[in-house]
Amino acid sequence: MRVMLLATMNRRDCPIQKENEHAQKRNTLKWVVWLSAFALFGLFRQAQAADVPYDVKIVKNVMVPMRDGVKLATDIYLPAKGDEVVGGRFPVVLFRTPYGKSGMGVSTSKYFVRLGYVVIGQDTRGRGGSEGTWHWMSDDREDGYDAIEWIAEQPWSNGKIGMLGCSYVGATQHLAAMTRPPHLTTIIPSNPSINHGIGATIYGGAFRLRVWKWVIGNVAKGSRQARDPNLKKALEEQAAQWRYYLLNLPLRRGMTPLRIAPEYENMLIEMMEHRRNDEYWRFSNIIEYVDEHKDLPTLMVGGWYDLFSSSTTETYMALKKSKQSPVHLIMGPWRHCGNKQSHGQVDFGPDAAVGMMTYQRAWFDRWLKDSAGDFDSKIPYRTPVRLFVMGSGDGHKTEDGKLFHGGYWRDEPDYPLPQAQPTKYYLQKSGDLSTAPPEQETASTTFEFDPENPVPTVGGCVVGSGTLMQEGAWNQWGGNHTWSWPVPLPLSARNDVVVFMTPPLEQDVEIVGPIRVKLWASSSAVDTDFTAKLIDVYPSSADFPAGFDLIMGDGIIRARYRDSDQEETLMTPGETYEFNIKLDPCSNRFKKGHRIRVDLSSSNFPRFDVNPNTGEPPADSRRKVTATNTIYHDRLHPSHIILPVIPSVK
């Protein structure tokens, strides 16, 4: 019986056998399903882990050798998981700075490393922890090249390198691009400090004293001398007297607060002596030597109230004309290296505030990660140019006491705007500003310019933060915030300020682009300055009973450089000459009921150094004389301002 049962059980058609087979199949299927689910769960966890931001691993003060053997202190921020560096090759974001690499490195690395980038911060030569002797940007061409190509050779680099940063840090990008490093892939220069011989430092032959203050203020912050505590203290004490030195220009070697840091003293005095746009400034001249600049995707970012607004827009124009790679321009209503909705005494509305890192990420993802996606259809890259037009606000007083000037964004195919119409507004004998040419046979206005009592700078395209001058959008009134006009009266009340303005506008007038003033003028001196300022004049209101004279931009020309920025020609006293003054570019809507105003004078201090009127060599004068200056505005001398008017504004 037992044998028969076993035999039966061994038969394939036995019900018990079949049930066992079915059970095995069910168990096998369960294992397959479970294993598949486990595998899918593992893949899900891997995908989920890939979406988790990287951690940041910092390798500090790697001394990177340059071609001459000088080593530059470099921090490397690497993608990591916990304390372990992630293997593989990544695109790289580089910034090179004279301000100390750790400050910018923390915020930049936290943002970009977590997104799968390596971030590199490097102290420029002679600054921070780097070896060598500092020179004003002139070493940053070759040093930039060497740093980029060193990065490309590292095991964590995929060979695609982008750069970003503002001001001096923005300049290092263009300077590196002028040497065409093979692995420099794209740049995002914001408010770059370049083109020093044609506006950034030497402006119409005058010297931007912001550069003077930069050198005075930074010698005790990061120079090689400041590594010695005693020297650092001495530099800080001398730099604290900068107002005294500024009021007793020019500087003389060995007699300045910089004498214990000779490379800084020599550089500053050399810059103040070299007023010509010549070989001395060639290292920073991107506009006139744009053929040397590497052809690569470039995003230019600037502000209408930035001291480098002309340089930024003109560099965009030069690159766009000569390069095949995409070149984009973003211009906001911002001051230097700022992108908020307000500055000075004015609010431009919430649309003015921009999260710039989001824009930078989209740009780097496109050019360093080849993530095209819908890049071309999203703000701000759906057109090559994105500009903020100021002035659409109603002029009420905000909760923090600012004038609400407002504004809105324009997406445009190019800059200057193709539809802009250069429109001449002529100076009239009556003090009016009109599109009709003057009809008088003779008309002129004469004033005295005393170098000992210069017209004060009150806002505009400057950097000051209250220590040197007020920056940004300010009412053109005096007060304790000025050096030489402490009374609460408008600057237009001064006898050395000549004012021309339109009647109240019958309709809105919108302008976007470069601005120039053409004057016919004479002087009792062999050399003097002529300045021009564009102002949006608000009428009286309940919030601002005295109105508001909002500066939009200004400029200057030193008479000896009236014919050329490379040659000096003194004047014959009493003879009439033509002068062309380049103002800062502007994008503003002058609203109905407002007035367009032009203020003319011969000084704007301390934005620019004051002309002593003596004709002595630049930065080597000891005398000052008062000049009697005359501006002509008649039929034969139709002095005017040229505004880029956008048609059909209602």
C-alpha positions in Angstrom: 0.0 0.0 0.0 2.8 2.3 0.9 4.6 1.4 -2.3 1.6 2.0 -4.3 1.0 5.4 -2.6 4.6 6.5 -3.3 4.3 5.3 -6.9 1.1 7.3 -7.1 2.7 10.4 -5.7 5.5 10.1 -8.2 3.1 10.2 -11.1 2.8 13.5 -12.8 -0.9 13.5 -13.0 -1.2 13.1 -9.3 -3.5 15.8 -7.8 -1.1 16.2 -4.9 1.8 16.6 -7.3 -0.1 19.2 -9.3 -0.9 21.2 -6.2 2.7 21.2 -5.1 3.7 22.4 -8.5 1.2 25.2 -8.4 2.3 26.2 -4.9 5.9 26.3 -6.1 4.9 28.5 -9.0 3.0 30.8 -6.7 6.0 31.0 -4.3 8.3 31.7 -7.3 6.0 34.4 -8.6 5.9 36.0 -5.1 9.6 36.0 -5.0 9.8 37.5 -8.5 7.3 40.2 -7.7 9.0 40.9 -4.4 12.4 41.1 -6.0 11.1 43.3 -8.8 9.5 45.6 -6.3 12.7 45.7 -4.3 14.7 46.5 -7.4 12.2 49.2 -8.4 12.3 50.6 -4.9 16.1 50.7 -5.1 15.9 52.5 -8.4 13.4 54.9 -6.9 15.7 55.6 -4.0 18.6 56.2 -6.4 16.5 58.6 -8.4 15.3 60.2 -5.2 18.9 60.5 -4.0 19.9 62.1 -7.3 17.3 64.8 -6.7 18.6 65.6 -3.2 21.0 68.5 -3.4 24.7 67.8 -3.0 26.5 68.7 0.1 29.5 71.0 -0.1 33.1 69.9 0.6 35.6 72.8 0.8 39.3 72.6 0.1 40.8 75.9 1.2 43.9 77.8 0.1 45.1 75.6 -2.7 48.1 77.6 -4.1 47.7 77.5 -7.8 50.8 78.4 -9.8 50.8 81.1 -12.5 53.2 81.1 -15.5 55.7 83.2 -13.7 55.7 81.0 -10.6 53.5 83.2 -8.4 50.9 81.2 -6.6 47.3 82.4 -6.1 45.2 81.3 -3.1 42.3 79.3 -4.3 39.3 77.7 -2.6 37.6 74.7 -4.2 34.0 73.9 -3.4 33.2 70.3 -4.5 29.9 68.3 -4.6 29.8 65.8 -1.8 27.5 63.4 0.1 28.1 64.0 3.7 31.9 64.3 4.1 32.7 62.3 1.0 33.5 64.1 -2.3 31.3 62.7 -5.1 33.4 61.2 -7.9 33.0 62.3 -11.5 33.5 65.4 -13.5 31.4 68.6 -13.2 31.0 71.9 -14.9 32.8 74.7 -13.0 31.8 78.2 -11.9 34.8 80.5 -11.2 35.1 83.9 -9.6 38.3 85.8 -9.1 38.2 88.6 -6.6 40.4 91.2 -4.8 37.9 91.3 -1.9 38.6 88.0 -0.2 37.4 84.8 -1.8 35.7 83.4 1.3 32.9 86.1 1.4 31.5 85.5 -2.0 32.4 81.8 -2.0 30.0 80.8 0.8 26.8 82.1 -0.9 27.9 81.1 -4.4 29.0 77.6 -3.5 25.9 76.9 -1.4 23.7 77.7 -4.4 25.7 76.2 -7.3 27.5 73.2 -5.7 24.2 71.7 -4.6 23.0 71.9 -8.2 26.0 69.8 -9.5 28.7 72.4 -10.1 32.1 72.8 -8.8 32.7 76.4 -7.5 36.2 78.0 -7.5 37.0 81.2 -5.6 40.4 82.8 -6.1 42.2 85.8 -4.6 43.7 87.9 -7.3 47.4 88.6 -7.4 48.7 90.4 -4.3 45.4 90.3 -2.6 44.0 88.1 0.2 46.2 85.0 0.5 47.7 85.2 -2.9 51.4 85.8 -3.6 52.8 88.6 -5.8 52.3 92.3 -6.1 48.9 93.8 -6.9 48.4 95.9 -10.0 45.1 97.5 -11.0 43.7 94.5 -13.0 46.5 94.5 -15.5 47.7 91.0 -14.3 44.2 89.6 -14.6 44.4 88.7 -18.2 47.2 86.2 -18.0 46.3 85.1 -14.4 42.7 84.5 -15.5 44.0 82.3 -18.4 46.3 80.3 -16.2 43.6 79.7 -13.6 41.1 78.6 -16.1 43.4 76.1 -17.8 44.6 74.8 -14.5 41.0 74.1 -13.5 40.4 72.3 -16.8 43.1 69.8 -16.0 41.7 68.7 -12.6 40.0 65.4 -12.2 36.7 66.9 -11.0 36.4 69.3 -14.0 34.5 68.4 -17.2 36.4 71.2 -19.0 33.4 73.6 -19.2 34.1 76.7 -17.1 31.9 79.7 -16.6 32.6 82.9 -14.7 30.4 85.3 -12.7 30.7 88.3 -10.4 30.2 92.0 -10.2 32.4 95.1 -10.6 36.1 94.2 -10.3 35.0 90.5 -10.2 33.1 91.2 -13.4 36.1 92.8 -15.0 38.2 89.7 -14.4 35.9 87.8 -16.7 36.4 90.1 -19.7 40.1 90.4 -19.0 40.4 86.6 -19.1 38.3 86.4 -22.2 40.7 88.8 -24.0 43.3 86.0 -23.8 40.9 83.4 -25.2 41.4 80.5 -22.8 40.3 77.3 -24.6 38.1 76.1 -21.7 36.4 79.3 -20.9 32.9 78.5 -22.0 30.7 81.4 -20.9 30.7 84.6 -18.7 28.2 86.6 -16.7 29.9 90.0 -16.0 27.7 92.3 -13.8 28.5 96.0 -13.8 32.1 95.1 -14.9 34.8 97.6 -14.1 36.4 97.8 -17.6 37.1 100.3 -20.4 38.9 102.6 -17.9 40.3 105.0 -20.4 36.9 105.7 -22.0 34.6 106.3 -19.1 35.1 103.8 -16.3 37.9 105.8 -14.7 38.7 108.6 -17.1 35.4 110.2 -18.1 35.8 113.0 -20.7 39.3 113.7 -19.3 38.1 114.0 -15.7 39.0 111.5 -13.1 36.3 109.4 -11.3 37.1 109.9 -7.6 35.3 106.7 -6.7 38.4 104.9 -8.0 40.6 107.1 -5.8 38.4 106.1 -2.8 38.5 102.4 -3.8 42.3 102.4 -3.6 42.4 104.4 -0.4 39.9 102.2 1.3 41.1 98.8 0.1 44.8 99.0 0.8 44.1 98.1 4.4 41.7 95.3 3.4 43.6 92.5 1.8 46.9 94.0 0.7 50.1 92.2 1.4 51.1 95.0 3.7 47.9 94.5 5.7 49.0 91.0 6.7 51.3 92.8 9.2 49.1 94.0 12.1 51.1 97.1 12.7 51.1 98.2 9.0 47.4 97.4 8.8 46.7 99.7 11.7 48.8 102.5 10.2 47.0 102.1 6.9 43.6 102.3 8.5 44.6 105.4 10.5 45.9 107.2 7.4 43.0 106.1 5.2 40.6 107.5 7.8 41.8 110.9 6.8 40.7 110.5 3.2 38.5 113.6 3.2 41.5 115.8 4.0 43.5 114.3 1.2 40.6 114.5 -1.2 40.2 118.2 -0.5 43.9 118.8 -1.1 44.4 117.0 -4.4 46.5 116.3 -6.3 48.3 113.5 -4.5 52.1 113.5 -4.6 54.3 110.4 -4.2 55.6 109.8 -0.8 53.1 112.2 0.8 49.9 110.2 0.8 48.2 107.7 3.1 49.5 105.0 0.8 53.2 105.7 1.1 53.9 102.5 3.1 52.1 100.5 0.3 54.1 101.9 -2.7 52.4 99.8 -5.4 49.1 101.3 -4.4 50.4 104.8 -4.2 52.2 104.5 -7.6 49.2 102.9 -9.3 46.8 105.6 -8.1 49.0 108.5 -9.0 49.8 107.0 -12.4 46.1 106.7 -13.1 45.4 110.3 -12.1 48.2 111.4 -14.4 47.1 109.4 -17.4 44.0 111.2 -18.7 44.4 110.1 -22.3 42.7 107.0 -23.7 46.1 105.5 -24.7 48.3 102.5 -24.3 48.3 102.9 -20.6 44.6 101.8 -20.4 44.8 99.3 -23.2 44.6 96.3 -20.9 41.1 97.2 -20.0 39.9 98.4 -23.3 37.3 95.9 -24.4 35.3 98.1 -26.7 38.1 99.3 -29.1 39.8 95.9 -29.1 36.8 93.7 -29.1 38.3 91.5 -31.8 40.6 90.1 -29.1 37.7 89.0 -26.9 36.8 85.3 -27.1 33.6 84.6 -29.0 31.5 82.9 -26.3 28.0 83.2 -24.8 28.0 86.4 -22.7 25.3 87.8 -20.4 25.9 91.4 -19.6 24.1 92.7 -16.4 24.0 96.4 -15.4 22.0 99.1 -13.8 20.9 102.5 -15.1 22.3 104.1 -11.8 25.5 102.1 -11.9 28.7 104.1 -12.5 29.6 101.6 -15.3 26.3 101.9 -17.1 27.8 103.4 -20.2 30.6 100.8 -20.2 28.2 97.9 -19.8 25.9 98.9 -22.6 28.7 99.9 -24.9 30.5 96.6 -24.3 27.3 94.7 -25.2 27.0 96.7 -28.4 30.6 95.9 -29.4 30.2 92.2 -28.6 26.9 91.9 -30.3 28.2 93.5 -33.5 31.4 91.4 -33.7 30.6 87.9 -32.2 28.5 85.0 -33.4 27.8 83.5 -29.9 24.7 84.7 -28.1 25.1 88.0 -26.3 22.4 89.2 -23.9 21.9 92.4 -21.9 19.8 93.0 -18.7 19.6 96.6 -17.5 17.6 97.3 -14.3 16.9 100.5 -12.4 19.7 99.5 -10.0 22.7 101.0 -8.4 26.1 99.4 -8.5 25.9 95.6 -7.8 22.4 95.9 -6.5 19.1 94.4 -7.9 16.5 95.7 -5.4 13.4 97.8 -5.9 14.7 100.9 -4.3 17.8 103.0 -3.6 18.6 106.5 -2.6 15.3 108.3 -2.1 13.3 106.5 -4.8 11.2 103.2 -5.1 10.9 101.6 -8.5 8.2 99.1 -7.5 8.3 95.3 -6.7 8.9 94.3 -10.4 12.3 96.0 -10.1 13.6 93.4 -7.7 15.2 90.4 -9.4 16.6 87.1 -8.1 19.8 87.2 -10.1 21.0 83.8 -9.1 18.0 82.2 -10.7 18.9 83.9 -13.9 22.5 82.8 -13.5 21.5 79.2 -13.0 19.4 79.1 -16.1 22.3 80.6 -18.1 24.9 78.2 -16.7 22.6 75.2 -17.1 22.2 76.2 -20.8 25.8 76.7 -21.6 27.7 74.5 -19.1 25.2 71.6 -18.9 23.7 71.9 -22.4 20.2 71.9 -20.9 18.5 73.9 -23.6 14.9 72.9 -22.8 12.7 76.0 -23.0 15.5 78.4 -22.3 14.7 80.6 -25.3 11.1 81.0 -24.3 11.5 82.1 -20.7 12.2 85.5 -19.1 14.8 87.0 -19.4 16.2 85.1 -22.4 13.3 85.1 -24.8 14.8 88.2 -26.4 18.5 89.3 -26.4 17.7 92.5 -24.4 15.6 93.0 -21.3 15.4 96.6 -20.0 13.6 98.3 -17.2 11.8 101.5 -18.0 11.6 103.8 -15.0 8.9 106.3 -14.3 5.5 104.6 -14.6 4.7 105.3 -10.9 2.3 107.9 -9.5 4.9 109.7 -7.3 3.3 109.0 -3.9 5.4 108.8 -0.8 5.9 105.2 0.3 5.8 103.9 3.9 9.5 104.4 4.2 9.4 107.9 2.9 10.6 107.3 -0.7 9.2 108.7 -4.0 7.3 106.0 -5.9 8.8 106.4 -9.4 7.8 102.8 -10.5 8.6 101.3 -13.8 8.2 98.2 -16.0 10.2 95.8 -18.1 10.7 95.8 -21.9 11.9 92.8 -23.9 13.7 94.0 -27.0 15.7 92.6 -30.0 18.6 94.9 -29.4 20.1 97.9 -27.7 19.9 100.8 -28.5 16.3 100.2 -29.4 15.8 100.2 -33.2 12.6 102.3 -32.9 14.3 105.0 -30.8 14.3 108.4 -32.5 17.2 110.7 -31.6 15.4 114.0 -30.8 17.1 117.3 -30.2 15.9 119.5 -27.3 17.4 123.0 -27.8 18.5 125.4 -25.1 16.4 128.6 -25.4 17.2 132.2 -24.3 14.2 132.1 -22.0 15.5 129.1 -20.2 13.1 126.8 -21.9 14.0 123.4 -23.4 12.3 122.9 -26.8 12.4 120.8 -29.9 12.3 124.0 -31.9 15.8 125.4 -32.8 16.6 128.8 -31.3 15.8 131.8 -33.5 17.8 134.5 -31.8 20.9 135.9 -33.5 22.7 136.1 -30.2 21.9 134.4 -26.9 24.2 133.2 -24.2 24.5 132.5 -20.4 27.6 133.3 -18.4 28.5 132.1 -15.0 31.6 131.9 -12.8 33.1 128.6 -11.8 35.2 128.7 -8.6 37.2 125.5 -8.1 37.1 126.2 -4.3 33.3 126.0 -4.3 32.4 123.1 -6.6 28.8 122.0 -7.3 28.2 118.9 -5.0 27.4 115.5 -6.3 23.9 114.4 -5.1 23.2 110.9 -6.3 23.5 109.6 -9.9 25.7 106.9 -11.3 28.1 106.8 -8.5 29.1 104.5 -5.6 29.3 106.1 -2.2 27.1 104.6 0.5 27.2 108.0 2.2 30.9 107.9 2.9 32.0 109.7 -0.3 28.7 110.7 -2.0 25.1 109.6 -2.1 24.5 106.9 -4.8 21.5 106.3 -6.9 18.2 108.1 -7.3 18.3 111.4 -5.3 16.4 114.7 -5.2 18.7 117.4 -6.5 18.6 119.4 -3.3 21.3 120.5 -0.8 21.6 119.5 2.8 23.9 118.0 5.4 24.4 115.0 3.0 26.5 117.2 0.7 30.0 118.6 1.1 29.6 122.1 -0.2 25.8 122.9 -0.2 24.6 122.1 3.4 21.5 124.3 3.1 18.1 122.7 2.3 17.8 124.4 -1.1 17.8 123.0 -4.7 21.1 122.9 -6.5 19.4 124.9 -9.2 19.4 127.9 -6.8 23.2 128.1 -7.2 24.6 130.8 -9.5 27.0 128.4 -11.1 24.2 126.0 -12.2 22.4 127.0 -15.5 19.0 125.4 -15.9 16.9 124.7 -19.0 13.6 122.8 -18.9 10.5 122.1 -20.9 7.1 123.4 -20.0 4.9 120.8 -18.2 4.6 117.9 -20.7 1.3 117.5 -22.5 1.9 113.8 -22.9 4.3 111.1 -21.6 7.8 111.1 -23.2 9.7 107.8 -23.0 13.4 107.6 -23.6 15.6 104.6 -23.8 19.3 104.6 -24.7 22.5 106.8 -24.9 22.3 110.5 -24.3 24.6 113.3 -25.4 24.7 117.1 -25.0 26.3 119.4 -27.6 27.4 122.8 -26.4 29.0 125.8 -27.9 30.9 127.5 -25.1 33.9 129.7 -24.2 35.9 130.4 -21.1 38.3 133.0 -19.7 40.6 130.1 -18.8 42.8 127.9 -21.0 41.2 124.8 -19.5 37.9 124.2 -17.7 35.1 121.7 -17.4 31.5 121.6 -18.6 29.0 119.3 -17.0 25.5 118.3 -17.9 22.7 116.6 -15.9 19.4 115.2 -17.0 16.5 115.6 -14.5 12.9 114.4 -14.3 11.1 117.3 -12.5 8.0 116.2 -10.5 5.4 118.9 -9.9 4.2 119.8 -6.4 2.0 117.2 -4.8 0.5 116.5 -1.4 3.3 114.1 -0.5 6.0 116.3 -2.0 4.9 119.9 -1.8 8.2 121.3 -3.1 8.2 118.7 -6.0 11.1 116.4 -6.6 14.0 116.9 -9.0 15.1 113.3 -9.8 18.5 112.9 -11.3 18.5 110.5 -14.3 22.2 110.8 -15.3 25.0 113.2 -15.9 28.4 113.6 -17.6 31.4 115.8 -18.0 34.0 117.0 -20.6 37.4 118.5 -19.7 38.0 121.3 -22.3 41.5 120.2 -23.2 40.1 116.8 -24.4 37.1 118.3 -26.3 38.5 117.2 -29.7 40.1 113.9 -28.8 40.3 111.5 -25.9 43.9 110.9 -26.9 45.3 114.4 -27.4 45.3 117.6 -25.4 44.5 121.0 -26.8 44.2 124.0 -24.5 41.8 126.8 -25.3 42.3 130.4 -26.3 40.5 132.4 -23.7 37.3 134.0 -25.1 37.2 131.8 -28.2 34.1 129.7 -28.9 34.4 125.9 -29.1 32.1 122.9 -29.6 31.9 120.5 -26.7 30.2 117.0 -26.7 29.3 115.6 -23.4 28.3 111.9 -23.0 25.8 111.4 -20.3 25.0 108.1 -18.6 22.4 106.1 -20.7 18.8 106.4 -19.4 15.5 104.5 -19.6 12.7 106.6 -18.2 9.2 107.7 -18.9 8.7 111.4 -18.2 5.1 111.6 -17.4 2.5 114.1 -18.4 2.7 117.2 -16.2 6.4 116.6 -15.4 9.2 118.6 -17.0 12.4 117.5 -18.7 15.3 119.5 -17.3 19.0 119.9 -18.2 21.4 121.5 -15.6 24.7 122.8 -16.9 27.7 123.8 -14.9 31.5 123.2 -14.6 31.9 120.8 -11.7 30.4 117.7 -10.0 32.4 117.0 -6.9 33.3 114.5 -5.6 32.0 112.4 -8.5 34.8 113.9 -10.6 38.0 115.7 -9.7 37.7 119.5 -9.9 39.5 121.3 -12.7 41.8 124.0 -11.3 41.3 126.0 -14.6 45.1 126.6 -14.9 46.0 124.3 -17.7 48.7 122.7 -15.6 49.5 119.0 -16.2 46.9 116.5 -14.9 47.5 115.6 -11.2 50.3 118.1 -11.0 48.7 121.4 -10.2 49.2 123.7 -7.2 47.1 126.7 -8.2 43.4 127.3 -8.8 41.7 130.2 -10.7 38.1 131.2 -11.1 36.9 130.8 -14.7 34.2 132.9 -16.4 32.4 130.4 -18.6 29.8 131.2 -21.3 27.3 128.8 -22.9 25.9 129.9 -26.3 22.4 129.0 -27.4 21.5 131.0 -30.5 20.8 130.3 -34.1 24.5 129.9 -35.0 25.2 128.0 -31.8 22.2 125.8 -31.2 23.3 124.0 -28.1 21.1 121.0 -27.3 20.6 117.6 -25.7 19.8 114.5 -27.8 17.3 112.2 -26.3 16.4 108.7 -27.7 12.6 109.1 -27.7 10.4 106.0 -28.1 7.5 106.9 -30.4 3.8 106.4 -29.7 3.8 106.7 -25.9 0.4 107.6 -24.6 
